[in-house]
Amino acid sequence: YSASTIGKAFRLLKQALKDATNSEAILRNPCDTVKPPKRANKNPGINSLGAQARGDLLGKLDALALSPVSVAARIALYTGLRRGEVCGLQWRDLDAKNKVLWVRRAVSIGKGGTYVKQPKTDKPRDVALPDTLLAVLAQWKEQQRGDYADKLATLREDSYIVGDALGYLSPTRLTKEWAALARLCGVRGVEGRLPSFHDLRHTWATMFLASGGDVKTAASNLGHANAAMTLNALALLAATSNHYRLSACRP
C-alpha cells in the first residue's frame, strides 16, 4: 500500500486507541511509539509557467472582471513578490509617478492567525512596475473605491491593495482562490500541474532573466539576501525544466 493509505489507517487507529486510553480501557496508546511511513513529495519540481502559458493566462485574466485574486496574480507575475508581500501591499506603497511599488510589510500566518510583519529581509525594497500593471492597478483602485463606498467606507492610502474594507486578504484565502482561478483558466506549468501562487513568483524570475535581465536586479525584486540565492533557485528550476537554460541565469 502507498504511504498515504497506510497513514490514513494509522491515524484512525491512533485516534481510536487514544479514546481507549482516555476511558482507561487500556493503559497506554501503543501507536505513540510508532512512526508511519513518510509520504513521497508529489510536487518534486518547480512548476513555473512557460512564455506561452504566461501569455495565455494574462489574456484570460484580461477577459475576466477584476478581483483581489486576479490583481494579486498580476502583481506576482509582473514583480515576483511573495504571497505574503502581495497581501501586505497598501495603496501608499504605490508610486505611480516613478513606476515603483514599495514592499514594506508582509502578511504572515502564525498559531494565533494572520499578522503583519516586516518583509523577509527585514528591510523595505522597491520593485519596478510595467505600464500594463500600472494601468490595471489604476482601474482596480477606482473599482475598489466604489466597492468601499457601497459599504459606507472610504478607500484610504493605508487600505490594502488586494484587500477590502475589512482589511487585508489572508494568504491562505489567496492560495485557495488562486487555485480555483487557475483551474478555471486551465493554466498548467512546465511540469503539467496547476501552478501554485508561489509558481507565479518563479515565473517572473525566469522570464526576467531569459529576456536579458541581470541577476542583481532579479535578486533585489525577489527580496533575496544576495544574488547567489537567486542563482541557486534558478539553477534548480533549470535542472527540473527544459524550458529554461542555465546560461540565462548568468549575470
Short mmCIF file of C-alpha atoms in Angstrom, two decimals:
data_model
loop_
_atom_site.label_atom_id
_atom_site.label_comp_id
_atom_site.label_asym_id
_atom_site.label_seq_id
_atom_site.Cartn_x
_atom_site.Cartn_y
_atom_site.Cartn_z
CA TYR A 1 0.00 0.00 0.00
CA SER A 2 1.06 3.60 -0.51
CA ALA A 3 2.37 5.70 2.37
CA SER A 4 -0.77 7.83 2.12
CA THR A 5 -3.10 4.84 2.50
CA ILE A 6 -1.10 3.48 5.46
CA GLY A 7 -1.05 6.94 7.04
CA LYS A 8 -4.85 7.25 6.93
CA ALA A 9 -5.31 3.84 8.57
CA PHE A 10 -2.67 4.66 11.17
CA ARG A 11 -4.24 7.98 12.14
CA LEU A 12 -7.65 6.33 12.57
CA LEU A 13 -6.18 3.55 14.70
CA LYS A 14 -4.18 6.00 16.81
CA GLN A 15 -7.27 8.13 17.49
CA ALA A 16 -9.32 5.05 18.46
CA LEU A 17 -6.61 3.87 20.86
CA LYS A 18 -6.32 7.38 22.30
CA ASP A 19 -10.03 7.27 23.16
CA ALA A 20 -9.48 3.86 24.71
CA THR A 21 -6.64 5.26 26.80
CA ASN A 22 -8.72 8.22 27.93
CA SER A 23 -11.51 5.89 29.05
CA GLU A 24 -8.91 3.70 30.84
CA ALA A 25 -9.76 0.66 28.72
CA ILE A 26 -6.01 0.34 28.07
CA LEU A 27 -3.03 1.74 29.98
CA ARG A 28 -1.25 3.42 27.10
CA ASN A 29 -1.51 4.05 23.37
CA PRO A 30 0.89 1.69 21.55
CA CYS A 31 0.79 3.95 18.47
CA ASP A 32 2.61 6.70 20.37
CA THR A 33 5.94 4.99 19.70
CA VAL A 34 5.20 4.17 16.07
CA LYS A 35 6.00 6.40 13.13
CA PRO A 36 4.05 5.93 9.88
CA PRO A 37 5.99 5.94 6.58
CA LYS A 38 6.72 9.34 5.12
CA ARG A 39 4.63 10.39 2.16
CA ALA A 40 6.54 10.99 -1.05
CA ASN A 41 6.71 14.54 -2.35
CA LYS A 42 4.03 14.85 -5.01
CA ASN A 43 5.40 18.14 -6.34
CA PRO A 44 9.10 17.44 -6.90
CA GLY A 45 9.95 20.26 -9.28
CA ILE A 46 9.42 23.98 -9.78
CA ASN A 47 6.27 24.42 -11.81
CA SER A 48 6.63 27.89 -13.31
CA LEU A 49 4.77 28.98 -16.42
CA GLY A 50 6.38 28.93 -19.83
CA ALA A 51 6.20 32.01 -22.05
CA GLN A 52 3.12 30.82 -23.95
CA ALA A 53 1.28 29.70 -20.82
CA ARG A 54 2.03 33.03 -19.15
CA GLY A 55 0.69 34.92 -22.16
CA ASP A 56 -2.43 32.73 -22.27
CA LEU A 57 -3.05 33.31 -18.57
CA LEU A 58 -2.73 37.08 -18.87
CA GLY A 59 -5.12 37.03 -21.82
CA LYS A 60 -7.69 35.08 -19.82
CA LEU A 61 -7.29 37.37 -16.82
CA ASP A 62 -7.94 40.36 -19.08
CA ALA A 63 -11.23 38.76 -20.12
CA LEU A 64 -12.38 38.42 -16.51
CA ALA A 65 -13.66 41.10 -14.15
CA LEU A 66 -11.02 42.46 -11.78
CA SER A 67 -10.96 40.83 -8.35
CA PRO A 68 -8.48 40.69 -5.46
CA VAL A 69 -7.10 37.33 -6.60
CA SER A 70 -6.73 38.33 -10.28
CA VAL A 71 -4.99 41.57 -9.29
CA ALA A 72 -2.73 39.64 -6.89
CA ALA A 73 -1.83 37.19 -9.66
CA ARG A 74 -0.85 40.04 -11.99
CA ILE A 75 1.30 41.63 -9.29
CA ALA A 76 3.14 38.34 -8.74
CA LEU A 77 3.59 37.76 -12.47
CA TYR A 78 4.93 41.28 -13.09
CA THR A 79 7.05 41.75 -9.94
CA GLY A 80 7.92 38.36 -8.42
CA LEU A 81 6.67 39.30 -4.94
CA ARG A 82 5.93 36.63 -2.36
CA ARG A 83 2.34 35.75 -1.44
CA GLY A 84 2.51 37.46 1.96
CA GLU A 85 4.13 40.55 0.44
CA VAL A 86 1.34 40.88 -2.12
CA CYS A 87 -1.25 40.62 0.66
CA GLY A 88 0.60 43.29 2.65
CA LEU A 89 0.67 45.95 -0.08
CA GLN A 90 -1.17 49.19 0.66
CA TRP A 91 -2.06 51.97 -1.76
CA ARG A 92 0.52 54.27 -0.19
CA ASP A 93 3.16 51.78 -1.36
CA LEU A 94 2.36 52.59 -4.99
CA ASP A 95 4.45 55.37 -6.54
CA ALA A 96 2.76 55.73 -9.92
CA LYS A 97 4.89 58.72 -10.90
CA ASN A 98 8.15 56.80 -10.60
CA LYS A 99 6.55 53.48 -11.59
CA VAL A 100 7.64 51.60 -8.49
CA LEU A 101 5.96 49.56 -5.80
CA TRP A 102 7.41 49.63 -2.29
CA VAL A 103 7.49 46.37 -0.31
CA ARG A 104 7.29 47.49 3.32
CA ARG A 105 5.38 44.69 5.03
CA ALA A 106 4.07 41.16 4.61
CA VAL A 107 1.11 39.23 5.97
CA SER A 108 2.21 36.03 7.69
CA ILE A 109 0.42 33.09 9.31
CA GLY A 110 1.06 32.08 12.92
CA LYS A 111 -0.57 29.89 15.55
CA GLY A 112 -2.95 32.67 16.51
CA GLY A 113 -3.89 33.51 12.93
CA THR A 114 -2.56 36.07 10.47
CA TYR A 115 -0.46 39.10 11.38
CA VAL A 116 1.52 41.86 9.66
CA LYS A 117 5.31 41.81 9.85
CA GLN A 118 8.40 43.20 8.14
CA PRO A 119 9.38 41.73 4.73
CA LYS A 120 11.53 38.60 4.82
CA THR A 121 14.77 40.57 4.56
CA ASP A 122 13.58 42.94 7.36
CA LYS A 123 14.04 45.99 5.16
CA PRO A 124 11.83 47.74 2.58
CA ARG A 125 12.63 47.40 -1.10
CA ASP A 126 11.16 48.76 -4.30
CA VAL A 127 10.25 46.93 -7.50
CA ALA A 128 9.72 48.44 -10.94
CA LEU A 129 6.23 48.40 -12.43
CA PRO A 130 5.48 48.00 -16.15
CA ASP A 131 2.86 50.25 -17.70
CA THR A 132 0.50 47.29 -18.14
CA LEU A 133 0.37 46.62 -14.41
CA LEU A 134 0.12 50.33 -13.58
CA ALA A 135 -2.97 50.58 -15.79
CA VAL A 136 -4.56 47.56 -14.10
CA LEU A 137 -3.87 48.97 -10.63
CA ALA A 138 -5.37 52.34 -11.57
CA GLN A 139 -8.52 50.62 -12.83
CA TRP A 140 -8.67 48.40 -9.76
CA LYS A 141 -8.31 51.36 -7.40
CA GLU A 142 -11.36 53.06 -8.92
CA GLN A 143 -13.36 49.84 -8.73
CA GLN A 144 -12.26 49.31 -5.14
CA ARG A 145 -13.21 52.89 -4.28
CA GLY A 146 -16.75 52.16 -5.49
CA ASP A 147 -16.90 48.90 -3.54
CA TYR A 148 -15.85 50.71 -0.38
CA ALA A 149 -18.47 53.40 -0.92
CA ASP A 150 -21.17 50.74 -1.29
CA LYS A 151 -20.21 49.53 2.20
CA LEU A 152 -20.22 53.10 3.57
CA ALA A 153 -16.42 53.01 3.87
CA THR A 154 -13.66 55.18 2.43
CA LEU A 155 -10.67 53.91 0.47
CA ARG A 156 -7.57 55.35 2.17
CA GLU A 157 -3.89 55.36 1.40
CA ASP A 158 -3.35 52.71 4.07
CA SER A 159 -6.06 50.46 2.60
CA TYR A 160 -4.78 47.15 1.28
CA ILE A 161 -4.50 46.80 -2.49
CA VAL A 162 -5.81 43.24 -2.61
CA GLY A 163 -7.96 43.55 0.47
CA ASP A 164 -11.38 45.01 1.20
CA ALA A 165 -13.00 47.38 3.67
CA LEU A 166 -12.34 44.89 6.48
CA GLY A 167 -8.58 44.71 5.88
CA TYR A 168 -6.01 42.59 4.07
CA LEU A 169 -6.64 39.37 2.19
CA SER A 170 -5.43 36.30 4.09
CA PRO A 171 -2.56 34.45 2.35
CA THR A 172 -4.44 31.18 2.92
CA ARG A 173 -7.55 32.56 1.23
CA LEU A 174 -5.43 33.91 -1.62
CA THR A 175 -3.93 30.45 -2.16
CA LYS A 176 -7.37 28.81 -2.30
CA GLU A 177 -8.88 31.45 -4.57
CA TRP A 178 -5.87 31.35 -6.89
CA ALA A 179 -6.16 27.54 -7.16
CA ALA A 180 -9.81 27.93 -8.18
CA LEU A 181 -8.93 30.65 -10.69
CA ALA A 182 -6.07 28.58 -12.16
CA ARG A 183 -8.46 25.65 -12.69
CA LEU A 184 -10.99 27.99 -14.30
CA CYS A 185 -8.35 29.34 -16.69
CA GLY A 186 -7.00 25.86 -17.42
CA VAL A 187 -3.43 27.03 -16.85
CA ARG A 188 -0.60 24.50 -16.46
CA GLY A 189 3.03 24.94 -15.50
CA VAL A 190 6.09 23.40 -17.14
CA GLU A 191 5.54 20.20 -15.14
CA GLY A 192 1.96 19.85 -16.32
CA ARG A 193 0.42 20.70 -12.95
CA LEU A 194 -1.73 23.60 -11.85
CA PRO A 195 0.76 26.27 -10.74
CA SER A 196 0.68 27.40 -7.13
CA PHE A 197 0.67 31.10 -6.36
CA HIS A 198 4.37 30.81 -5.49
CA ASP A 199 4.99 29.44 -9.00
CA LEU A 200 3.99 32.86 -10.35
CA ARG A 201 6.99 34.28 -8.49
CA HIS A 202 9.28 31.74 -10.18
CA THR A 203 7.66 32.62 -13.50
CA TRP A 204 8.62 36.27 -13.13
CA ALA A 205 12.22 35.38 -12.29
CA THR A 206 12.70 33.02 -15.21
CA MET A 207 11.04 35.36 -17.71
CA PHE A 208 13.05 38.34 -16.47
CA LEU A 209 16.39 36.57 -16.73
CA ALA A 210 15.54 34.86 -20.03
CA SER A 211 14.74 38.27 -21.54
CA GLY A 212 18.20 39.59 -20.64
CA GLY A 213 17.61 40.94 -17.13
CA ASP A 214 20.56 40.90 -14.73
CA VAL A 215 20.77 38.68 -11.66
CA LYS A 216 21.38 41.58 -9.25
CA THR A 217 18.10 43.25 -10.22
CA ALA A 218 16.28 39.90 -10.05
CA ALA A 219 17.65 39.30 -6.54
CA SER A 220 16.50 42.76 -5.46
CA ASN A 221 12.98 42.25 -6.81
CA LEU A 222 12.70 38.80 -5.25
CA GLY A 223 13.93 40.05 -1.89
CA HIS A 224 16.88 37.65 -1.77
CA ALA A 225 19.72 38.50 0.57
CA ASN A 226 22.22 38.15 -2.27
CA ALA A 227 22.45 37.19 -5.93
CA ALA A 228 23.80 33.74 -5.06
CA MET A 229 20.39 32.78 -3.64
CA THR A 230 18.77 33.80 -6.93
CA LEU A 231 21.29 31.82 -8.99
CA ASN A 232 20.73 28.73 -6.82
CA ALA A 233 16.97 29.00 -7.22
CA LEU A 234 17.20 29.44 -10.98
CA ALA A 235 19.70 26.60 -11.28
CA LEU A 236 17.17 24.33 -9.56
CA LEU A 237 14.48 25.44 -11.98
CA ALA A 238 16.76 24.89 -14.97
CA ALA A 239 17.57 21.40 -13.70
CA THR A 240 13.88 20.49 -13.49
CA SER A 241 12.65 22.16 -16.67
CA ASN A 242 13.50 22.02 -20.36
CA HIS A 243 12.05 25.49 -20.94
CA TYR A 244 14.95 27.46 -19.48
CA ARG A 245 18.72 27.17 -19.72
CA LEU A 246 21.37 27.84 -17.08
CA SER A 247 23.02 30.28 -19.48
CA ALA A 248 20.03 32.61 -18.96
CA CYS A 249 20.91 32.80 -15.28
CA ARG A 250 24.39 34.24 -15.76
CA PRO A 251 24.96 37.92 -14.88
#
